[in-house]
mmCIF file of C-alpha atoms in Angstrom:
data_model
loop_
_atom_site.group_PDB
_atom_site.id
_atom_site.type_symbol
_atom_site.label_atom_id
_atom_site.label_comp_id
_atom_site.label_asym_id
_atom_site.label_seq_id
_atom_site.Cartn_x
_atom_site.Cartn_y
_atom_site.Cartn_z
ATOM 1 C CA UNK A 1 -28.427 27.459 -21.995
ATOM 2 C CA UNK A 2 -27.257 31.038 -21.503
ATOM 3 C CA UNK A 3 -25.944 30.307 -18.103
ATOM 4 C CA UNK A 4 -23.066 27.703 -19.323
ATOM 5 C CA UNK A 5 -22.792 29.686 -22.348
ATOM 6 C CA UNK A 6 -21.739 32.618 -20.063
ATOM 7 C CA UNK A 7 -18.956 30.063 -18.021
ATOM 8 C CA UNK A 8 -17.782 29.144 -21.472
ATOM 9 C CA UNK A 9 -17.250 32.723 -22.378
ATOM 10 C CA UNK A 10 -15.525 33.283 -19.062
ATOM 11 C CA UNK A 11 -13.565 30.111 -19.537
ATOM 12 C CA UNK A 12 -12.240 32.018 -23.007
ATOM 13 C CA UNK A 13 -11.211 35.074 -20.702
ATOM 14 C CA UNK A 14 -9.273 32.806 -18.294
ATOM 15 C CA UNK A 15 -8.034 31.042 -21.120
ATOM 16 C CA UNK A 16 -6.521 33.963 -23.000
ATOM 17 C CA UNK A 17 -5.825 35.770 -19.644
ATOM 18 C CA UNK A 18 -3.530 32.858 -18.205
ATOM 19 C CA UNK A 19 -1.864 32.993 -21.555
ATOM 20 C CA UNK A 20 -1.102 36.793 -21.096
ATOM 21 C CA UNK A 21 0.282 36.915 -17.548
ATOM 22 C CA UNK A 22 2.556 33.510 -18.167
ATOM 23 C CA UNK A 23 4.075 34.921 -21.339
ATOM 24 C CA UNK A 24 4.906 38.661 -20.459
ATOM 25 C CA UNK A 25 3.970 39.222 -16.446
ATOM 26 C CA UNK A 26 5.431 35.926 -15.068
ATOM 27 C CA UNK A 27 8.091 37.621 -12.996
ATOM 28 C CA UNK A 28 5.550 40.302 -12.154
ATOM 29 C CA UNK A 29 3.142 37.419 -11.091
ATOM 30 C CA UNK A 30 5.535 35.428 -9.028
ATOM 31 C CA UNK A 31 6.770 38.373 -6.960
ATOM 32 C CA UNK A 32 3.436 39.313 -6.049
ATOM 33 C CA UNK A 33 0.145 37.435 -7.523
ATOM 34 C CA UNK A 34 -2.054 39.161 -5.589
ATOM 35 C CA UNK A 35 -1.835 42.072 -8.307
ATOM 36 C CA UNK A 36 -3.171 39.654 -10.912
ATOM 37 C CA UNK A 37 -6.736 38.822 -8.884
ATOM 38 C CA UNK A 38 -8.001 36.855 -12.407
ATOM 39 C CA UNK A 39 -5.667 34.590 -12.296
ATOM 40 C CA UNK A 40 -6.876 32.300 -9.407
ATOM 41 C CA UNK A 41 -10.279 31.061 -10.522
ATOM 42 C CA UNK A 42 -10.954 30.090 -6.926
ATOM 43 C CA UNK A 43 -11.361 33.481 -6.003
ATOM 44 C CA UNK A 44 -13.294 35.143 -8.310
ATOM 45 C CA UNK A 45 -17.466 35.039 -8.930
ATOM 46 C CA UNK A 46 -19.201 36.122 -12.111
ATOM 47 C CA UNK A 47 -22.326 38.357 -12.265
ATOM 48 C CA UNK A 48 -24.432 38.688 -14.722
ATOM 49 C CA UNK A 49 -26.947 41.573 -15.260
ATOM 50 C CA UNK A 50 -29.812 41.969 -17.042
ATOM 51 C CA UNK A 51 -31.488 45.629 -17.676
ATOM 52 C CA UNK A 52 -34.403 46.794 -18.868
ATOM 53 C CA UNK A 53 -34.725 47.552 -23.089
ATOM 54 C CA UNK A 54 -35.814 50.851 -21.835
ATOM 55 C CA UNK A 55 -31.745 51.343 -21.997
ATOM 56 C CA UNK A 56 -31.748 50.203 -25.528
ATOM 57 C CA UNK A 57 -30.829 46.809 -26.762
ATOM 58 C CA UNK A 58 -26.793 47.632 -26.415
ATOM 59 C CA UNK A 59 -26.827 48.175 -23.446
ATOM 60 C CA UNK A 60 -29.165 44.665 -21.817
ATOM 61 C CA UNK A 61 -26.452 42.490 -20.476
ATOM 62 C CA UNK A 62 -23.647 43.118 -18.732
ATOM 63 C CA UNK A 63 -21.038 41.291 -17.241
ATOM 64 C CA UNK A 64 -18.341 41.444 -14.057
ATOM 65 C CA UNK A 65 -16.417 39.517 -12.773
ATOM 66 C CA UNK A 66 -15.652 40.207 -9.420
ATOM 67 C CA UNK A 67 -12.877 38.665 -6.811
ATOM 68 C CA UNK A 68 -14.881 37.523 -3.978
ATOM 69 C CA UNK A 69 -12.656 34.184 -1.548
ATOM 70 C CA UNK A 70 -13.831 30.307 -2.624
ATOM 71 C CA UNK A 71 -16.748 31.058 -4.860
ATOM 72 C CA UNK A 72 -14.753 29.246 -7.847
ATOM 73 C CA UNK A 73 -16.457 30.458 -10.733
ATOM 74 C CA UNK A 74 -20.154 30.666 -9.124
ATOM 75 C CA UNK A 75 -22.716 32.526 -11.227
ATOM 76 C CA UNK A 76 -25.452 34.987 -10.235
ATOM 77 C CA UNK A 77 -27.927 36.168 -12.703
ATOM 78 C CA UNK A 78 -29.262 39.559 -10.906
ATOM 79 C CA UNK A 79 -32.433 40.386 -12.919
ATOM 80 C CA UNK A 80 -33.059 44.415 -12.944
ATOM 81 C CA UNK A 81 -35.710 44.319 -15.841
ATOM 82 C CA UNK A 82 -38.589 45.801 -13.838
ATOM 83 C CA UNK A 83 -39.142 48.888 -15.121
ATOM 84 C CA UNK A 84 -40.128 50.354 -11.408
ATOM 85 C CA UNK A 85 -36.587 50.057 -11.025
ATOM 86 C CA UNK A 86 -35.999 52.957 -13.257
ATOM 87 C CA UNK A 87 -38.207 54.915 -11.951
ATOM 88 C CA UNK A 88 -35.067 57.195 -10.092
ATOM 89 C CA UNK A 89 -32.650 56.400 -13.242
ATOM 90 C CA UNK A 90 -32.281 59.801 -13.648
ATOM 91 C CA UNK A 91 -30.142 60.196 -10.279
ATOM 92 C CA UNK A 92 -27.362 58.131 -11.019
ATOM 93 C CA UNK A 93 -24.196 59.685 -12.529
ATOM 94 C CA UNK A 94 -23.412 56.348 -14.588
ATOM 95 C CA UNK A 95 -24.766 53.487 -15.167
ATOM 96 C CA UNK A 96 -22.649 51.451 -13.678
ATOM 97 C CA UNK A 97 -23.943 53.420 -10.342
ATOM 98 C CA UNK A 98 -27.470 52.675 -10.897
ATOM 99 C CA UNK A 99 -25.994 48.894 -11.333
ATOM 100 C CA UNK A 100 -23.945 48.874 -8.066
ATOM 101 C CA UNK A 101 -26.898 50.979 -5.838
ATOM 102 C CA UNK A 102 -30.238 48.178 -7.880
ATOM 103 C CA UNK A 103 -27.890 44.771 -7.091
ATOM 104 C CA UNK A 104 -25.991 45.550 -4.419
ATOM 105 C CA UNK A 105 -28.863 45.962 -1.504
ATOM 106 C CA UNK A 106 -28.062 42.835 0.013
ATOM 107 C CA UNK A 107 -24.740 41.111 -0.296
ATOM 108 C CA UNK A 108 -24.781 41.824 -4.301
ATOM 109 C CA UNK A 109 -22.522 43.307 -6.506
ATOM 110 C CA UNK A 110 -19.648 45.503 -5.028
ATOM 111 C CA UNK A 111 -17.728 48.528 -6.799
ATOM 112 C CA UNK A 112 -14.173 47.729 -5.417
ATOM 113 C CA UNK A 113 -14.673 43.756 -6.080
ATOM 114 C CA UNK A 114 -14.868 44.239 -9.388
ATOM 115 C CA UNK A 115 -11.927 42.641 -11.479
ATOM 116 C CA UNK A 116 -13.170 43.072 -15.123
ATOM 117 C CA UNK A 117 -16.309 44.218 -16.861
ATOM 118 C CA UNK A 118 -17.608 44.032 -19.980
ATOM 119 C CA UNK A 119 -20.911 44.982 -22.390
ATOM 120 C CA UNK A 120 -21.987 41.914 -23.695
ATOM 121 C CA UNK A 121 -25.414 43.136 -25.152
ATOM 122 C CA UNK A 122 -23.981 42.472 -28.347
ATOM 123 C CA UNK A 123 -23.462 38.846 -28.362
ATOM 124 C CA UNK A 124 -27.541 38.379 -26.530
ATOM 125 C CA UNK A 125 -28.066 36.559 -29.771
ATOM 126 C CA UNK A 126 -24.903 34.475 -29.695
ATOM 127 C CA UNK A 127 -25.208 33.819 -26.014
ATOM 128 C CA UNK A 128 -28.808 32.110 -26.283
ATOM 129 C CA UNK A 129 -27.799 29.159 -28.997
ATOM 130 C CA UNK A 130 -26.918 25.355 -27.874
ATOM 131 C CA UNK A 131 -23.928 24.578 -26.891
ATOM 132 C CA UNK A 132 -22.166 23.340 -29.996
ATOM 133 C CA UNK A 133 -23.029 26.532 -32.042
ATOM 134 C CA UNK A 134 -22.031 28.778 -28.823
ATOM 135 C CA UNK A 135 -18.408 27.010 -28.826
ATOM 136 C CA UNK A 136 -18.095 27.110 -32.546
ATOM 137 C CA UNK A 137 -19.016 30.964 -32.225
ATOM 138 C CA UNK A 138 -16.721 31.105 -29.527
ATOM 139 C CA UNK A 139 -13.366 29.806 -31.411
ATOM 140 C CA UNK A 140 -14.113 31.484 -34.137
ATOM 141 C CA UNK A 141 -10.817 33.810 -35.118
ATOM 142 C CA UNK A 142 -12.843 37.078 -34.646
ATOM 143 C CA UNK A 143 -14.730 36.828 -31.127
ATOM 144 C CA UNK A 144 -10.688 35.183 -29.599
ATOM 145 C CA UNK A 145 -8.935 38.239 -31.207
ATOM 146 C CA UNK A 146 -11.581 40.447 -29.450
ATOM 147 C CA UNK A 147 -11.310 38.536 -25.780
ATOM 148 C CA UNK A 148 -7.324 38.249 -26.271
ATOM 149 C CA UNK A 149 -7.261 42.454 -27.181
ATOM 150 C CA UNK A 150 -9.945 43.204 -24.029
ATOM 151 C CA UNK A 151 -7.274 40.765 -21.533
ATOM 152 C CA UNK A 152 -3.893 42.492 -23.329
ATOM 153 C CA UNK A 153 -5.279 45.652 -21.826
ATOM 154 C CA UNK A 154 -6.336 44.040 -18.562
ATOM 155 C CA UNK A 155 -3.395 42.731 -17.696
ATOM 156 C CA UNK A 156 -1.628 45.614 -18.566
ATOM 157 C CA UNK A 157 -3.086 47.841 -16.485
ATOM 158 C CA UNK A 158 -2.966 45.435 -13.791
ATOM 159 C CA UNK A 159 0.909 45.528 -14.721
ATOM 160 C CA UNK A 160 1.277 49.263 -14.490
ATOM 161 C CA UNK A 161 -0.592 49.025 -10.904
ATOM 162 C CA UNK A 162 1.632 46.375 -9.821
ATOM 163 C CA UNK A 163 5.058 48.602 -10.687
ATOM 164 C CA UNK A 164 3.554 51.696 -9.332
ATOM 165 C CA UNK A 165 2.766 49.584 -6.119
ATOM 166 C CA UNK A 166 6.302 48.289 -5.574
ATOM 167 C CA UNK A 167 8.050 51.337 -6.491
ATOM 168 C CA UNK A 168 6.736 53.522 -3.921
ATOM 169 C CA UNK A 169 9.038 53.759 -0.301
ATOM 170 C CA UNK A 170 7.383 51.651 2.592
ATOM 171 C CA UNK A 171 6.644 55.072 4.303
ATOM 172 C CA UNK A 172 3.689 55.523 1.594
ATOM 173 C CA UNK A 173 1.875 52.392 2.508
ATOM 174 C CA UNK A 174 3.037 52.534 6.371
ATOM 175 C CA UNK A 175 0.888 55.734 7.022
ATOM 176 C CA UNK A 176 -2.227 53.352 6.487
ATOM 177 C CA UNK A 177 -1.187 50.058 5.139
ATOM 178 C CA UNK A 178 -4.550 48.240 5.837
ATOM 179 C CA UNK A 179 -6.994 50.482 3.265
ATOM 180 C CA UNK A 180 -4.625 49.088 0.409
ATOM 181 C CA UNK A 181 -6.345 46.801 -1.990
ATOM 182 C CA UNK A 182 -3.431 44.156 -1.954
ATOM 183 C CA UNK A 183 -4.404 42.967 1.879
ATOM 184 C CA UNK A 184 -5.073 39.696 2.928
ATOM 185 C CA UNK A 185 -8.115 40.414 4.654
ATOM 186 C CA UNK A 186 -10.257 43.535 6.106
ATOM 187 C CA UNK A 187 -6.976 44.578 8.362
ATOM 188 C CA UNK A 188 -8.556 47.768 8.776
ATOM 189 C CA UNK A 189 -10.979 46.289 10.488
ATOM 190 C CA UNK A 190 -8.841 43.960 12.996
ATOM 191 C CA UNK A 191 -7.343 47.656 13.983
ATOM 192 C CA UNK A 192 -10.056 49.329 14.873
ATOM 193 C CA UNK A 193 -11.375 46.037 16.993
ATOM 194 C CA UNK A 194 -7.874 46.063 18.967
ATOM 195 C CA UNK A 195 -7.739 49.883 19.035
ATOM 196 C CA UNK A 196 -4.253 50.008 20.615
ATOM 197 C CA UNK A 197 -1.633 52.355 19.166
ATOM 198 C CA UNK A 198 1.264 49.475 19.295
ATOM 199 C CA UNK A 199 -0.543 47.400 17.857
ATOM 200 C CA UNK A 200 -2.119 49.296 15.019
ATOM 201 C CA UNK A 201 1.443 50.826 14.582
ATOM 202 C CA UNK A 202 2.624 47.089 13.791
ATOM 203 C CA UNK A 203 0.228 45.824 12.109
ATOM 204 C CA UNK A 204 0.723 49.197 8.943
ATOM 205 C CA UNK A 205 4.469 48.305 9.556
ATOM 206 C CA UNK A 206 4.129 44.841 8.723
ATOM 207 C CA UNK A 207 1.654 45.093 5.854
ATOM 208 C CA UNK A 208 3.698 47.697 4.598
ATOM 209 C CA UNK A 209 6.502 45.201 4.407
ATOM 210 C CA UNK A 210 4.407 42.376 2.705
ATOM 211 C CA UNK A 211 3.349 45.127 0.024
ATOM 212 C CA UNK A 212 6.394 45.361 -0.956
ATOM 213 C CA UNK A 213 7.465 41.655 -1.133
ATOM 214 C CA UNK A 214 9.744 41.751 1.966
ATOM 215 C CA UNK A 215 8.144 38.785 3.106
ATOM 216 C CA UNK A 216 10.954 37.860 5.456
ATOM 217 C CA UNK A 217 10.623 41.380 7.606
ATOM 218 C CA UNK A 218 6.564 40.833 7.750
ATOM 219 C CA UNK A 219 6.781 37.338 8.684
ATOM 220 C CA UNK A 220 8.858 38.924 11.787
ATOM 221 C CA UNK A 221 6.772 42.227 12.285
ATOM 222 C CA UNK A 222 3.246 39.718 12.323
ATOM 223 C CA UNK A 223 5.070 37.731 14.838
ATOM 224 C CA UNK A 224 5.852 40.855 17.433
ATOM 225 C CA UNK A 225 1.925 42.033 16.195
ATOM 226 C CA UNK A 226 0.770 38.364 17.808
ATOM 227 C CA UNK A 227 2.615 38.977 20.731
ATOM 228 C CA UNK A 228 1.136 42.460 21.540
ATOM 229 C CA UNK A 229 -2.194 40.851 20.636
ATOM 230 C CA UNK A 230 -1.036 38.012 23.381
ATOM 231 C CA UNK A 231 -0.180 40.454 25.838
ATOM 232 C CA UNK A 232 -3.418 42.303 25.052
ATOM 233 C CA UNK A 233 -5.206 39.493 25.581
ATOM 234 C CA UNK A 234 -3.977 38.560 28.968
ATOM 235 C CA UNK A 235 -4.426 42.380 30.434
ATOM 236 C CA UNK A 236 -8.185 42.396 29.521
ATOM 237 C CA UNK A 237 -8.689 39.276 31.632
ATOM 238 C CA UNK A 238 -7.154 40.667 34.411
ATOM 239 C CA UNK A 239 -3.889 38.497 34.114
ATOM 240 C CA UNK A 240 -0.935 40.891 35.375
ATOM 241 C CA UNK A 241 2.151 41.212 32.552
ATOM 242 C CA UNK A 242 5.063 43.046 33.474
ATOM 243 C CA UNK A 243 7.858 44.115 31.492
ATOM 244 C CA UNK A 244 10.029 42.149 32.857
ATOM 245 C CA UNK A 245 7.957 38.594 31.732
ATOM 246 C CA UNK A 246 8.826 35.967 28.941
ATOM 247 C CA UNK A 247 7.204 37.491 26.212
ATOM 248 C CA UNK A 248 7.965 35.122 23.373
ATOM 249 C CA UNK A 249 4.562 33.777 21.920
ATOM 250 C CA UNK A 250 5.039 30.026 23.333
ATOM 251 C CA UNK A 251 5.184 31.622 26.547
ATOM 252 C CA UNK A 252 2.566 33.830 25.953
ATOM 253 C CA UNK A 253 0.110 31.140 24.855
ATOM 254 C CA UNK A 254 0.652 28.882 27.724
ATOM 255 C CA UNK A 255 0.019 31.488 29.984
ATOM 256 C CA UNK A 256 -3.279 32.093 28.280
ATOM 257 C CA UNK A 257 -4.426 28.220 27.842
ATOM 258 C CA UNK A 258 -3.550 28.083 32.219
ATOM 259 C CA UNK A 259 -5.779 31.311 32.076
ATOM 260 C CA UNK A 260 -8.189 29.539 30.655
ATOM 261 C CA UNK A 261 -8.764 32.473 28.240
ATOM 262 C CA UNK A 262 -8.016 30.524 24.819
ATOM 263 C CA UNK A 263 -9.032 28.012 23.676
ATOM 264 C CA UNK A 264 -6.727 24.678 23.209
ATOM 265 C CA UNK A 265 -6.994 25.028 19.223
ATOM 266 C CA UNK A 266 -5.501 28.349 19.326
ATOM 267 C CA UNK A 267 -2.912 27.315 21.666
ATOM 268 C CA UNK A 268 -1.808 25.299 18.797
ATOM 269 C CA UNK A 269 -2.415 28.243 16.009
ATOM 270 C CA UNK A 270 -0.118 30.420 18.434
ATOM 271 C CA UNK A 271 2.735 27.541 18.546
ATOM 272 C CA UNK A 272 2.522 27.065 15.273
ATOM 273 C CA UNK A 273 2.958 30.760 14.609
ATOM 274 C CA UNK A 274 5.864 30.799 16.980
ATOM 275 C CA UNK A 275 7.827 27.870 14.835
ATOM 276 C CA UNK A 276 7.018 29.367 11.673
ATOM 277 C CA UNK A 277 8.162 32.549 12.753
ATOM 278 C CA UNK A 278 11.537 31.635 14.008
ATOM 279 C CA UNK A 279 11.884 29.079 10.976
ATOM 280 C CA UNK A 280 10.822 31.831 8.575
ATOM 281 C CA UNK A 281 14.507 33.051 7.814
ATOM 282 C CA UNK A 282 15.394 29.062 7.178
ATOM 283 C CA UNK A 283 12.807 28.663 4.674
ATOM 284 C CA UNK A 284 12.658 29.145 0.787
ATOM 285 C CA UNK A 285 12.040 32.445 -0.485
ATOM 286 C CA UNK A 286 8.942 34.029 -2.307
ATOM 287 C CA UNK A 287 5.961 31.849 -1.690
ATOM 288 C CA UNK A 288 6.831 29.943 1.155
ATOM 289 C CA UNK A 289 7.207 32.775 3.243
ATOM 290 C CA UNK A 290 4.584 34.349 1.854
ATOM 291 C CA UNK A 291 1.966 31.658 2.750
ATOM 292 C CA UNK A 292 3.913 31.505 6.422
ATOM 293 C CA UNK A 293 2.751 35.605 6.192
ATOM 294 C CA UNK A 294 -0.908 34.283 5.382
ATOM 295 C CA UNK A 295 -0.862 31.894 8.323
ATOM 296 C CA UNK A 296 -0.105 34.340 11.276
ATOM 297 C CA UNK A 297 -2.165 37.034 9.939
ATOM 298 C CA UNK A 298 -5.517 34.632 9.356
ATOM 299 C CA UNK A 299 -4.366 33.396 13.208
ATOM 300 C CA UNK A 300 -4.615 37.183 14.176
ATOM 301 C CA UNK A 301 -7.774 37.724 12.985
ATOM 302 C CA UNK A 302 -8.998 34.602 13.737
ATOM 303 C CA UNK A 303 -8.488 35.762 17.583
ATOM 304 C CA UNK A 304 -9.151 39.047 17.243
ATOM 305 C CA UNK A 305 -12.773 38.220 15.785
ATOM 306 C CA UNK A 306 -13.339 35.336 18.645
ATOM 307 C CA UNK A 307 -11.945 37.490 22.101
ATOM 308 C CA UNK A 308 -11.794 40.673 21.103
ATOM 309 C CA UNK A 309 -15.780 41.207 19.605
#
């Protein structure tokens, strides 16, 4: 009962949410939707805690949604009502700490997931009836004025994030593109794997551009990132590659498939990267470049994390 009561009451977020960002962010939104992380339900899991009544009865559930890839809505109830887990309350700063450091052990709850939280010790009553009464409770005029206030503010801020974000000069995000919450993936990460300077150098260059919708220019910088990687590729297995060789990234991946250092699949990533690449300026704007973006960087790390580990 209380665990599709709690997927209804997200379902009301989403609901009023949606509303929000189509209304009053929609040219925010289709510039750059990875600033508005609630609005793909595919992305984003829901948590559910449960504390102790030592805290008091306001304070016993709590809520977050987090944005974590293809977990569509999932649920996780973490139970922290042992009270041997308070025996060290009195260390944490918040309690929102002693949340993240009790459910986040494992593979739990993480701080900079988080997309939205909320208190919902108040509606424990509410939460536990059937169905029926829950919705009724649910579209009553109060508790949708309430969740349509809490996602005003929400998307707001998101808002204010989004025009800070694309009003700062590429040389801000350039420094260190890949520790900025709007990447694709854990780019820091493919860096440090690679660890070459022309490389790493690209890669901040090209996120950089992507940050601030200049698809078009990434699309091109990921390309010449592939082609280092290529290159990179080829020296560590001994393969000779002078200056002077074909470097375009068909070339490049035949010479690696005769190698015998890739494998035939990512021949065909690399070829595919090479047509969207020199198709990209051909194509429509906004999201179809920016999914061609998507493809070459998952095909980076895709190769990094196979021949480079």
């Amino acid at each position: 009962m209380l665990e599709q009561n709690i997927k209804l009451y997200v379902e009301s977020y989403l609901s009023q949410y949606n509303q929000i960002i189509d209304s009053l962010y929609r040219i925010a939104y289709s510039t750059n939707p990875e600033a508005f992380r609630l609005k793909d339900r595919s992305n984003i899991k829901i948590y559910l805690i449960k504390l102790s009544s030592l805290l008091g009865s306001n304070n016993t559930l709590q809520l977050y949604l987090t944005f974590e890839k293809n977990k569509n809505l999932e649920l996780e109830i973490v139970d922290l009502t042992n009270k041997e887990l308070y025996e060290d309350y009195s260390s944490f700063s918040s309690l929102k700490k002693f949340i993240f450091d009790k459910s986040g052990e494992k593979d739990g709850l993480k701080e900079n997931n988080i997309i939205y939280s909320d208190n919902i010790s108040f509606y424990k009553k509410s939460l536990y009836e059937e169905k029926d009464d829950f919705v009724s409770t649910l579209d009553s005029k109060e508790w949708q004025e309430t969740i349509n206030a809490q996602m005003h503010i929400l998307a707001s801020e998101e808002g204010k994030s989004f025009i800070k974000h694309v009003n700062h000069p590429v040389s801000y995000y350039a420094k260190n593109a890949a520790r900025y919450s709007y990447s694709l993936l854990d780019l820091k990460a493919i860096i440090n794997t690679v660890n070459d300077e022309d490389f790493s150098y690209q890669m901040d260059q090209a996120i950089a551009a992507y940050e601030n919708s200049l698809y078009l220019a990434s699309c091109a910088t990921l390309g010449v990132c592939l082609e280092t990687l290529c290159k990179l590729l080829l020296k560590e297995n001994g393969v000779k590659v002078k200056d002077s060789d074909g470097t375009m990234l068909d070339r490049l991946g035949e010479r690696l498939r005769e190698q015998k250092i890739i494998s035939y699949k990512f021949k065909s990533r690399i070829d595919v990267c090479y047509k969207v690449r020199n198709l990209s300026s051909h194509t429509s704007p906004g999201k179809v470049l920016q999914g061609d973006c998507h493809f070459i960087i998952a095909t980076i790390n895709e190769i990094v994390d196979t021949y480079f580990k």
